[in-house]
PDB file of C-alpha atoms in Angstrom:
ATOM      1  CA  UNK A  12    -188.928  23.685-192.870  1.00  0.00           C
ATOM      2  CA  UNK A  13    -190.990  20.607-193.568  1.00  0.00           C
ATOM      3  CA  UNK A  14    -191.597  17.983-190.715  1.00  0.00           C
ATOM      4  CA  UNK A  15    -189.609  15.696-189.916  1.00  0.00           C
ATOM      5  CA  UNK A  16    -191.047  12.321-191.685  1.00  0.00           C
ATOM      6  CA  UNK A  17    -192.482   9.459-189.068  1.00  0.00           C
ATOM      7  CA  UNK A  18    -194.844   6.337-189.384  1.00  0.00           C
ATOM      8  CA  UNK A  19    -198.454   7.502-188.285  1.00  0.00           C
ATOM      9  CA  UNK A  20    -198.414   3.920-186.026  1.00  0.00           C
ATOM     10  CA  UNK A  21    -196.364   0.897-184.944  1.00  0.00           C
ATOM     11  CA  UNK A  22    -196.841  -1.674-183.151  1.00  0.00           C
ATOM     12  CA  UNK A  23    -195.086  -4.762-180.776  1.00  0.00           C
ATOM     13  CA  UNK A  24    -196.138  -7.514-178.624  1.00  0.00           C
ATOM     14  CA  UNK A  25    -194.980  -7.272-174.919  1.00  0.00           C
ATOM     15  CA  UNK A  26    -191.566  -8.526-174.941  1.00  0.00           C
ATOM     16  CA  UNK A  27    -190.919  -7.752-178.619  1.00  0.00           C
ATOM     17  CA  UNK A  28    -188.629  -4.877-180.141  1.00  0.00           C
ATOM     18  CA  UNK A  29    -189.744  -1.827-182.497  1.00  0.00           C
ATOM     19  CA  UNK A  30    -188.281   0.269-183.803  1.00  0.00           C
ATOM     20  CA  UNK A  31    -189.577   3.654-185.389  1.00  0.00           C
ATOM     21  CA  UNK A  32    -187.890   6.019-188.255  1.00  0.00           C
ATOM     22  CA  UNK A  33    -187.735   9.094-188.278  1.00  0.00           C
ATOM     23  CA  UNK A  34    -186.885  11.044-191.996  1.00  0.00           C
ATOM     24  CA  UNK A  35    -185.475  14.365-192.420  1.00  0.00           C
ATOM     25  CA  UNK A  36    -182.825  16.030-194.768  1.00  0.00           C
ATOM     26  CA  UNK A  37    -179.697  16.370-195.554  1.00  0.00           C
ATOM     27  CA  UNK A  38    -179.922  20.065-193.891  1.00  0.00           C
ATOM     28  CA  UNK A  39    -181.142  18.622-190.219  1.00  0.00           C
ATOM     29  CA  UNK A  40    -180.700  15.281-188.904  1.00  0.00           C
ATOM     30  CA  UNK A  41    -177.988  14.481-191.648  1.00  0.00           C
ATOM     31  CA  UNK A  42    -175.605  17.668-190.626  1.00  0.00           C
ATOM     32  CA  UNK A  43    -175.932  17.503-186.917  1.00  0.00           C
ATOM     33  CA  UNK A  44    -176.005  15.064-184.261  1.00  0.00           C
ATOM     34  CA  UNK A  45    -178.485  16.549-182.390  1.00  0.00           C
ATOM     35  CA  UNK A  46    -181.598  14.310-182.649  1.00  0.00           C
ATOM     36  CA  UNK A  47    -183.630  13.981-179.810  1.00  0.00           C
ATOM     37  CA  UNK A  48    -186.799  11.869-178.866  1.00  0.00           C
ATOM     38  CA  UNK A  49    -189.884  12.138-176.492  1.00  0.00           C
ATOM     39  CA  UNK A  50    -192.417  10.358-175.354  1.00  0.00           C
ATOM     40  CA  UNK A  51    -196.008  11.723-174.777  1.00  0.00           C
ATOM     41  CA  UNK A  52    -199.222  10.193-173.266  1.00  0.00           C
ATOM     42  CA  UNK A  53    -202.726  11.282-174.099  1.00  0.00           C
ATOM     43  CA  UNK A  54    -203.061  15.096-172.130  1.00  0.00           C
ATOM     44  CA  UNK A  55    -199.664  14.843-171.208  1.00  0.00           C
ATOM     45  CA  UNK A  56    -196.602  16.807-172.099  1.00  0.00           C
ATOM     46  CA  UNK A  57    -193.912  15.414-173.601  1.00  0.00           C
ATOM     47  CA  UNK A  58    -191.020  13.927-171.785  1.00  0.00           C
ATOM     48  CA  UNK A  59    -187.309  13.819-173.355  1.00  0.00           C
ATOM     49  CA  UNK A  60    -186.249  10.162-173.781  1.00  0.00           C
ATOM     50  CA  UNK A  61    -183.110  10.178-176.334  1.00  0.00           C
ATOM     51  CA  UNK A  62    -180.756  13.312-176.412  1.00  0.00           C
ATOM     52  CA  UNK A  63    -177.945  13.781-178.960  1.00  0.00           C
ATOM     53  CA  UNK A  64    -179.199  10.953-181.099  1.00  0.00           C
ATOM     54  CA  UNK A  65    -178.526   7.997-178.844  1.00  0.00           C
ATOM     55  CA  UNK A  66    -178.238   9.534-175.356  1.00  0.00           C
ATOM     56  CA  UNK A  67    -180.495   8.605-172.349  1.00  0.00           C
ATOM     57  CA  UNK A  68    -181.850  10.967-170.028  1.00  0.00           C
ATOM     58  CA  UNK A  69    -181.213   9.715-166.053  1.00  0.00           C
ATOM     59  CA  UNK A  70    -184.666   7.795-165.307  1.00  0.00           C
ATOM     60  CA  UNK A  71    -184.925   6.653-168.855  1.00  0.00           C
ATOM     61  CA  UNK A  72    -184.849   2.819-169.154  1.00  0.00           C
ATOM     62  CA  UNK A  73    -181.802   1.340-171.374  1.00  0.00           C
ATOM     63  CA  UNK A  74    -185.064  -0.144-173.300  1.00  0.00           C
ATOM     64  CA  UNK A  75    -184.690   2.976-174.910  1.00  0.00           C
ATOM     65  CA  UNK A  76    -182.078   3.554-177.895  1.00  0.00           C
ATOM     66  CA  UNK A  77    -181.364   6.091-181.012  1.00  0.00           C
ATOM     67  CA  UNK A  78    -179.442   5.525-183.842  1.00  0.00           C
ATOM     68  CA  UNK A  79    -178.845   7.728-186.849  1.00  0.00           C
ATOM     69  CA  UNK A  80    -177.764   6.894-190.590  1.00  0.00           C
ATOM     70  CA  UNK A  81    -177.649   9.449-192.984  1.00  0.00           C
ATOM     71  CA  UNK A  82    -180.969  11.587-193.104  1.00  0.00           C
ATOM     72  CA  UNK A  83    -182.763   9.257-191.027  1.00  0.00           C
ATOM     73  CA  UNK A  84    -182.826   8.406-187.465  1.00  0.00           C
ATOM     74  CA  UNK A  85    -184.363   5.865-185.327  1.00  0.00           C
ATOM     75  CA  UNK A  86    -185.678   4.848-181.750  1.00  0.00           C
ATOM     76  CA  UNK A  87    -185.643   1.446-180.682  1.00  0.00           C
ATOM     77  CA  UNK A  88    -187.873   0.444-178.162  1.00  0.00           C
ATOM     78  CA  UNK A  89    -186.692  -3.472-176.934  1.00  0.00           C
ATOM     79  CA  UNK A  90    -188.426  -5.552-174.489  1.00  0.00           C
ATOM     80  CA  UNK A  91    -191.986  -3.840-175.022  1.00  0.00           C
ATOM     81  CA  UNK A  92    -193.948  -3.354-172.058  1.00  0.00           C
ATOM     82  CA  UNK A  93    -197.199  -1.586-171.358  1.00  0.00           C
ATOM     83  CA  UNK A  94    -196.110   1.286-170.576  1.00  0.00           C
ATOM     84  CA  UNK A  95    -194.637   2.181-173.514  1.00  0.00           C
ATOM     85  CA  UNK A  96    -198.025   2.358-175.086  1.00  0.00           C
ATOM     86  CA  UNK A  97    -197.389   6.280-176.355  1.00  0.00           C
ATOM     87  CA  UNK A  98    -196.897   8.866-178.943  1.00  0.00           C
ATOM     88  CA  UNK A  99    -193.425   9.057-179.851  1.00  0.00           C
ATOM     89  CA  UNK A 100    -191.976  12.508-181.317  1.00  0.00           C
ATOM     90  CA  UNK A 101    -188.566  12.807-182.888  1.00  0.00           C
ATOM     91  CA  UNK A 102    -186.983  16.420-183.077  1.00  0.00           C
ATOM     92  CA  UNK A 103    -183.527  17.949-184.784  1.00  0.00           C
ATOM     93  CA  UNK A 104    -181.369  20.852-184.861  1.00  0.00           C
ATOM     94  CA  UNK A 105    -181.940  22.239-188.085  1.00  0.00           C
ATOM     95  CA  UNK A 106    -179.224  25.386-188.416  1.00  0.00           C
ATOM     96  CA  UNK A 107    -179.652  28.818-187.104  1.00  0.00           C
ATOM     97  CA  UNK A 108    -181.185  28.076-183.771  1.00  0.00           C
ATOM     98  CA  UNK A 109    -184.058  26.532-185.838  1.00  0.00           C
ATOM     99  CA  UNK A 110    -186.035  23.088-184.567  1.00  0.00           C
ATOM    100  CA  UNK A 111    -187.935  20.789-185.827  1.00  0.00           C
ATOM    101  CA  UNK A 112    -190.257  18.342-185.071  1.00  0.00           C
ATOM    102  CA  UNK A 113    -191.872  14.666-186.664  1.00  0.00           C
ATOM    103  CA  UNK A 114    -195.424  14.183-186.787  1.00  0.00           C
ATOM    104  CA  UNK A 115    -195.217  11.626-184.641  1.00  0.00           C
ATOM    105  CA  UNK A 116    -195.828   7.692-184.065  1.00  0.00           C
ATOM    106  CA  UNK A 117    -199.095   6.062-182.320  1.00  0.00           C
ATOM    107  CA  UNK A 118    -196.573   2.791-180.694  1.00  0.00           C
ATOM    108  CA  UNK A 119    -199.505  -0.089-179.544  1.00  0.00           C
ATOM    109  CA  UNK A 120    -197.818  -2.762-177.386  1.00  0.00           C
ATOM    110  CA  UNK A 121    -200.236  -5.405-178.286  1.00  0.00           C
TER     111      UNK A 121
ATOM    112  CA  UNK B   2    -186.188  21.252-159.041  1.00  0.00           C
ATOM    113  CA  UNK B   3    -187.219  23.850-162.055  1.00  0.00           C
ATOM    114  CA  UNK B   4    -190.544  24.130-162.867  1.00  0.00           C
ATOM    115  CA  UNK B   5    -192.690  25.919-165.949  1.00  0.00           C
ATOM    116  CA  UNK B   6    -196.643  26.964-166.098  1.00  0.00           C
ATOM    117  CA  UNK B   7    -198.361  28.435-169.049  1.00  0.00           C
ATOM    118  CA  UNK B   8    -201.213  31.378-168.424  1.00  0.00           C
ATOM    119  CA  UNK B   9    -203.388  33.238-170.724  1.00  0.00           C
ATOM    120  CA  UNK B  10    -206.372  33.358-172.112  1.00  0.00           C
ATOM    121  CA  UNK B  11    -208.411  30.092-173.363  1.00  0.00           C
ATOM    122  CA  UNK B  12    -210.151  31.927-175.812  1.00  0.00           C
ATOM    123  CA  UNK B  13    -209.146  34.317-178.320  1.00  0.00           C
ATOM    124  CA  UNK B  14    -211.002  35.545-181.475  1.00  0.00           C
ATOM    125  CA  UNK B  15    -209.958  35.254-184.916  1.00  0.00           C
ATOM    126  CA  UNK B  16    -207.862  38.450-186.000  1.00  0.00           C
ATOM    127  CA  UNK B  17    -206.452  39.273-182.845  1.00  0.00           C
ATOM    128  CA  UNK B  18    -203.458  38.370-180.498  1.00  0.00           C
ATOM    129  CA  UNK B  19    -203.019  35.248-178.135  1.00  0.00           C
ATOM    130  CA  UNK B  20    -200.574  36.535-175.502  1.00  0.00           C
ATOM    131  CA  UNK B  21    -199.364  33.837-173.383  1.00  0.00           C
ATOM    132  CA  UNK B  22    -196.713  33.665-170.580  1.00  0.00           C
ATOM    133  CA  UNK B  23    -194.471  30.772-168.901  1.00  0.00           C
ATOM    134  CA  UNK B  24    -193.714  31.602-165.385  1.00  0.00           C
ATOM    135  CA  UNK B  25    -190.367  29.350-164.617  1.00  0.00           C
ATOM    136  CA  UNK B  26    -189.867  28.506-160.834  1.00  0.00           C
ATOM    137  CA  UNK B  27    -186.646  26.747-159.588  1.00  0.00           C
ATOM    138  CA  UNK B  28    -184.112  28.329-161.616  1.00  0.00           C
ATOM    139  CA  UNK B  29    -183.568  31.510-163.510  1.00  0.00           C
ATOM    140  CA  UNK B  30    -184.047  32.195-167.339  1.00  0.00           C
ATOM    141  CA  UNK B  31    -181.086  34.349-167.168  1.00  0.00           C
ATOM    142  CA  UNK B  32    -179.009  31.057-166.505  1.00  0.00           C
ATOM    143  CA  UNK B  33    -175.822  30.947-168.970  1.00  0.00           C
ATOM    144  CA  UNK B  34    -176.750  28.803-172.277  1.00  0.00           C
ATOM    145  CA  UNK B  35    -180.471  27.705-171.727  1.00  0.00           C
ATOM    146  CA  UNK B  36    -182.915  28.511-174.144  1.00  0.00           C
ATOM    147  CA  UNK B  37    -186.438  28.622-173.840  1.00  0.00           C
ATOM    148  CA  UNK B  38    -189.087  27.838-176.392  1.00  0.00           C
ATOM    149  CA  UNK B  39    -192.526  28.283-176.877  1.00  0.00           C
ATOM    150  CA  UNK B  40    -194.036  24.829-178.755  1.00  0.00           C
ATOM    151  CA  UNK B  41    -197.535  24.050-179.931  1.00  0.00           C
ATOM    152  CA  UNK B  42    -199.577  20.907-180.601  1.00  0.00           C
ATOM    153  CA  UNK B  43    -203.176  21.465-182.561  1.00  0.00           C
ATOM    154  CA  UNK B  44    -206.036  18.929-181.421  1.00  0.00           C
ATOM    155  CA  UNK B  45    -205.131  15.520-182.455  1.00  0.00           C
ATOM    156  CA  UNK B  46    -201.797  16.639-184.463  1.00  0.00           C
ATOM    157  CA  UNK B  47    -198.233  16.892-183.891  1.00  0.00           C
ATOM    158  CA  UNK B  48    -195.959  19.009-181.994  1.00  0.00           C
ATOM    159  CA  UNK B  49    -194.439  22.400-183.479  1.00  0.00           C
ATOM    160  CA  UNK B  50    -191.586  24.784-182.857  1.00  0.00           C
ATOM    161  CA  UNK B  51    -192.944  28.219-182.437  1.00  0.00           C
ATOM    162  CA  UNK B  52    -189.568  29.853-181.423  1.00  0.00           C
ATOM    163  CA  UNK B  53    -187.109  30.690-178.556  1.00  0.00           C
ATOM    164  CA  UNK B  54    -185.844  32.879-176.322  1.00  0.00           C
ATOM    165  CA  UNK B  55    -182.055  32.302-175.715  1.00  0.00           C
ATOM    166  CA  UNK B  56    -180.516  33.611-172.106  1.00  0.00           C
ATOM    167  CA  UNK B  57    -178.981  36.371-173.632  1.00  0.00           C
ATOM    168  CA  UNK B  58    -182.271  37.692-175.412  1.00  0.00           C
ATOM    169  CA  UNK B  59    -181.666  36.595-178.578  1.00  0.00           C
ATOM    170  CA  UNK B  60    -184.717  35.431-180.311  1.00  0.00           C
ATOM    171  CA  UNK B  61    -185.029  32.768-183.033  1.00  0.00           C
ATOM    172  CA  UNK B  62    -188.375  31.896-184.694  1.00  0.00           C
ATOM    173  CA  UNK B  63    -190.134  29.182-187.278  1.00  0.00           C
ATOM    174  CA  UNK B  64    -190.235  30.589-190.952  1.00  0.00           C
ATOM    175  CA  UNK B  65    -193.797  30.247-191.713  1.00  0.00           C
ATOM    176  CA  UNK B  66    -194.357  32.059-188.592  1.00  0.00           C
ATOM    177  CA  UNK B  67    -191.928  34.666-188.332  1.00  0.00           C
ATOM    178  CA  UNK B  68    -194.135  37.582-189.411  1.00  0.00           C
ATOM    179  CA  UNK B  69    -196.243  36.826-186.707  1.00  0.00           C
ATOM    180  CA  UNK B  70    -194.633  35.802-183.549  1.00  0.00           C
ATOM    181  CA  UNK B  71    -192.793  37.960-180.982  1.00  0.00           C
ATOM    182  CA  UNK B  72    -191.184  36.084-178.176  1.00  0.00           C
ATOM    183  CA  UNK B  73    -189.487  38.654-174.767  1.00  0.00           C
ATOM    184  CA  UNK B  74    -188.633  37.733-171.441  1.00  0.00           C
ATOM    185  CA  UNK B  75    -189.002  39.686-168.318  1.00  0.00           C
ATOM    186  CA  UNK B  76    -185.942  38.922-165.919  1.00  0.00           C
ATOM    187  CA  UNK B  77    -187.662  40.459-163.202  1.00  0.00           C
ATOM    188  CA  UNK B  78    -190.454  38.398-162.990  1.00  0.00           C
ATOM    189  CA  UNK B  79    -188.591  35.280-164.578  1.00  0.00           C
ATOM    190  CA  UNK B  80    -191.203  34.695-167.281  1.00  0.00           C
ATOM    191  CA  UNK B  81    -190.943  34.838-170.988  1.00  0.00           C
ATOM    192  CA  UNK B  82    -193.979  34.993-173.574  1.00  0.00           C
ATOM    193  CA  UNK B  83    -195.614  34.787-176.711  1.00  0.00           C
ATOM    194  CA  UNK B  84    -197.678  36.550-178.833  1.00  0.00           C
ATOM    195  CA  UNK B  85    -199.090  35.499-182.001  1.00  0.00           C
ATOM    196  CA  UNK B  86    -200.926  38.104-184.078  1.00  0.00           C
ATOM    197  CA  UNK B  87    -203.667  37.651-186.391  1.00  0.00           C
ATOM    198  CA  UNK B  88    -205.032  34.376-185.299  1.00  0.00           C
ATOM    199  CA  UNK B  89    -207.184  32.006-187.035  1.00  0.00           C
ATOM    200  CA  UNK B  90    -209.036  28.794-186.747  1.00  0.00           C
ATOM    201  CA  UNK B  91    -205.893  27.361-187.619  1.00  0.00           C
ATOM    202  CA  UNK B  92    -203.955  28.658-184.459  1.00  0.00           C
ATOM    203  CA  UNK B  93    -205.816  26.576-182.036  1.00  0.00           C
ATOM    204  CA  UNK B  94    -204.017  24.416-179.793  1.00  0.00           C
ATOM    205  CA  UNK B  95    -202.160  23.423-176.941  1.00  0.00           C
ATOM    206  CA  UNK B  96    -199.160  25.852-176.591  1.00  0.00           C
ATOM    207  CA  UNK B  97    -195.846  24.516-174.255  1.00  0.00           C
ATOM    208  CA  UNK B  98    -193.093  26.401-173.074  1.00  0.00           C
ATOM    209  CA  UNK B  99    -189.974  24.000-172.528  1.00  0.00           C
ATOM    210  CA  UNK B 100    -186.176  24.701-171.375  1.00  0.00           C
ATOM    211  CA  UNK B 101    -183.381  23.214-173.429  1.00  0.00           C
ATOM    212  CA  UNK B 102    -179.923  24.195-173.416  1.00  0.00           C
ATOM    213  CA  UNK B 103    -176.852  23.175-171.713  1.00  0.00           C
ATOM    214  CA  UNK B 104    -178.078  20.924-169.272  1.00  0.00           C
ATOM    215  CA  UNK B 105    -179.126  17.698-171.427  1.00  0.00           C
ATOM    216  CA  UNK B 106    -178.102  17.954-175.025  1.00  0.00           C
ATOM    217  CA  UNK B 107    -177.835  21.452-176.541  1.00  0.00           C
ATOM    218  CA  UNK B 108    -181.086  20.973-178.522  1.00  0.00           C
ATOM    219  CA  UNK B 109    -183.053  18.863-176.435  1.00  0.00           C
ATOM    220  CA  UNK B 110    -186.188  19.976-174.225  1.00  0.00           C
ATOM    221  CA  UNK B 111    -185.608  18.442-170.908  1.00  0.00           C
ATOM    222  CA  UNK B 112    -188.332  20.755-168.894  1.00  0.00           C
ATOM    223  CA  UNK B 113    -191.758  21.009-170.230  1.00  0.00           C
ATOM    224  CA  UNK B 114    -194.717  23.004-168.499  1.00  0.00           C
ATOM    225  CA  UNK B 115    -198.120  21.488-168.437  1.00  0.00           C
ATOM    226  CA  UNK B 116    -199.445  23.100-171.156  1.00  0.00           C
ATOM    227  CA  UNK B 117    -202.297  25.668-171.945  1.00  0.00           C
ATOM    228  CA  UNK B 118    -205.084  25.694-174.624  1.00  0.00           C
ATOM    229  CA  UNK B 119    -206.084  27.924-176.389  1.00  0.00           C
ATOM    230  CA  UNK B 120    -208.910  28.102-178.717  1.00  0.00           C
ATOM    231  CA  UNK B 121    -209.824  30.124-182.250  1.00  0.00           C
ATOM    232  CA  UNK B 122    -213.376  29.727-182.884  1.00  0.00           C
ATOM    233  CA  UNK B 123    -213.707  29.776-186.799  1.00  0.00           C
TER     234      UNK B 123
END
């Protein structure tokens, strides 16, 4: 039960998109759709943003948007704004009422 | 509108147990289909599933952890907890309990509590 594999940073200019992977295996995000994504500022907990790889919470901006391909799914972030300055977590499923989590991307709006 | 807090101690020594408890307000953990998960995030790292409590009292843990972790609920108080035996250095962090289940996603942690930490001086 390795983590999930994510960029340590990214980065966008205000108005640009990013996007940010998000690397697992062939036993968790490539045999279930159940990839989720959330959002956490410094001393914060986190807050769900994508649900069932490319779902939006209510409240969530349609900025927002997962994908998945094979073992390796993504969050698209379009439009960058300040706010969006935050550490970004991806989580799957991973069989047998098991989780796991990424390590997690730094995203800088410069 | 449901609502989670983390208690316990801040400070535990190496070698013994961190007990820790999530009080849920606003709902019930006997709810059909939610889960309910203890998660943990060391200083300046990334976020890790401990394990989980499901409604019916099943109980489903991390690997590396298993040998160590014990997760119960108490109905009558509406609280579940944690303990981790054996603690190190290591074990420091800031421990979350979440709810995921039915309502957003089967998988995905829609209610987070604020979060406690808890410290392992080495």
């Amino acid at each position: 039960q390795s983590a999930l594999t994510q960029p340590p940073s990214a980065s966008g200019s205000a108005g640009q998109s990013v996007t940010i992977s998000c690397t697992g295996t062939s036993s968790d995000i490539g045999d279930y759709n159940y990839v989720s994504w959330y959002q956490q500022y410094p001393g914060k907990a986190p807050k769900l943003m994508i649900f069932e790889v490319n779902k939006r919470p209510s409240g969530v901006p349609d900025r927002f948007s997962g994908s998945k391909s094979g073992n390796t799914a993504s969050l698209t972030v379009s439009g960058l704004q300040a706010e969006d300055e935050a550490d970004y977590y991806c989580s799957s499923y991973a069989g047998s009422n098991t989780l796991i989590f990424g390590g997690g991307t730094k995203l800088t709006v410069l | 509108q449901l609502q989670l807090q983390e208690s316990g101690p801040g400070l535990v020594k190496p070698s013994e147990t961190l007990s820790l408890i999530c009080t849920v307000s606003g709902g019930s953990i006997s709810t059909d289909y939610y889960y309910w998960a203890w998660i943990r995030q060391p200083p300046g790292k990334g976020l890790e599933w401990i394990g989980t409590i499901f409604y019916s009292g099943n109980t489903y843990y991390k690997s590396s952890l298993k040998s160590r972790v014990t997760i119960s609920a108490d109905t009558s108080k509406n609280q579940f907890s944690l303990k981790l035996t054996s603690v190190t250095a290591a074990d420091t962090a800031v421990y979350y309990c979440a709810r995921y289940g039915r309502a957003l996603g089967k998988y995905a942690m829609d209610v987070w509590g604020q979060g406690t930490t808890v410290t392992v001086p080495s």
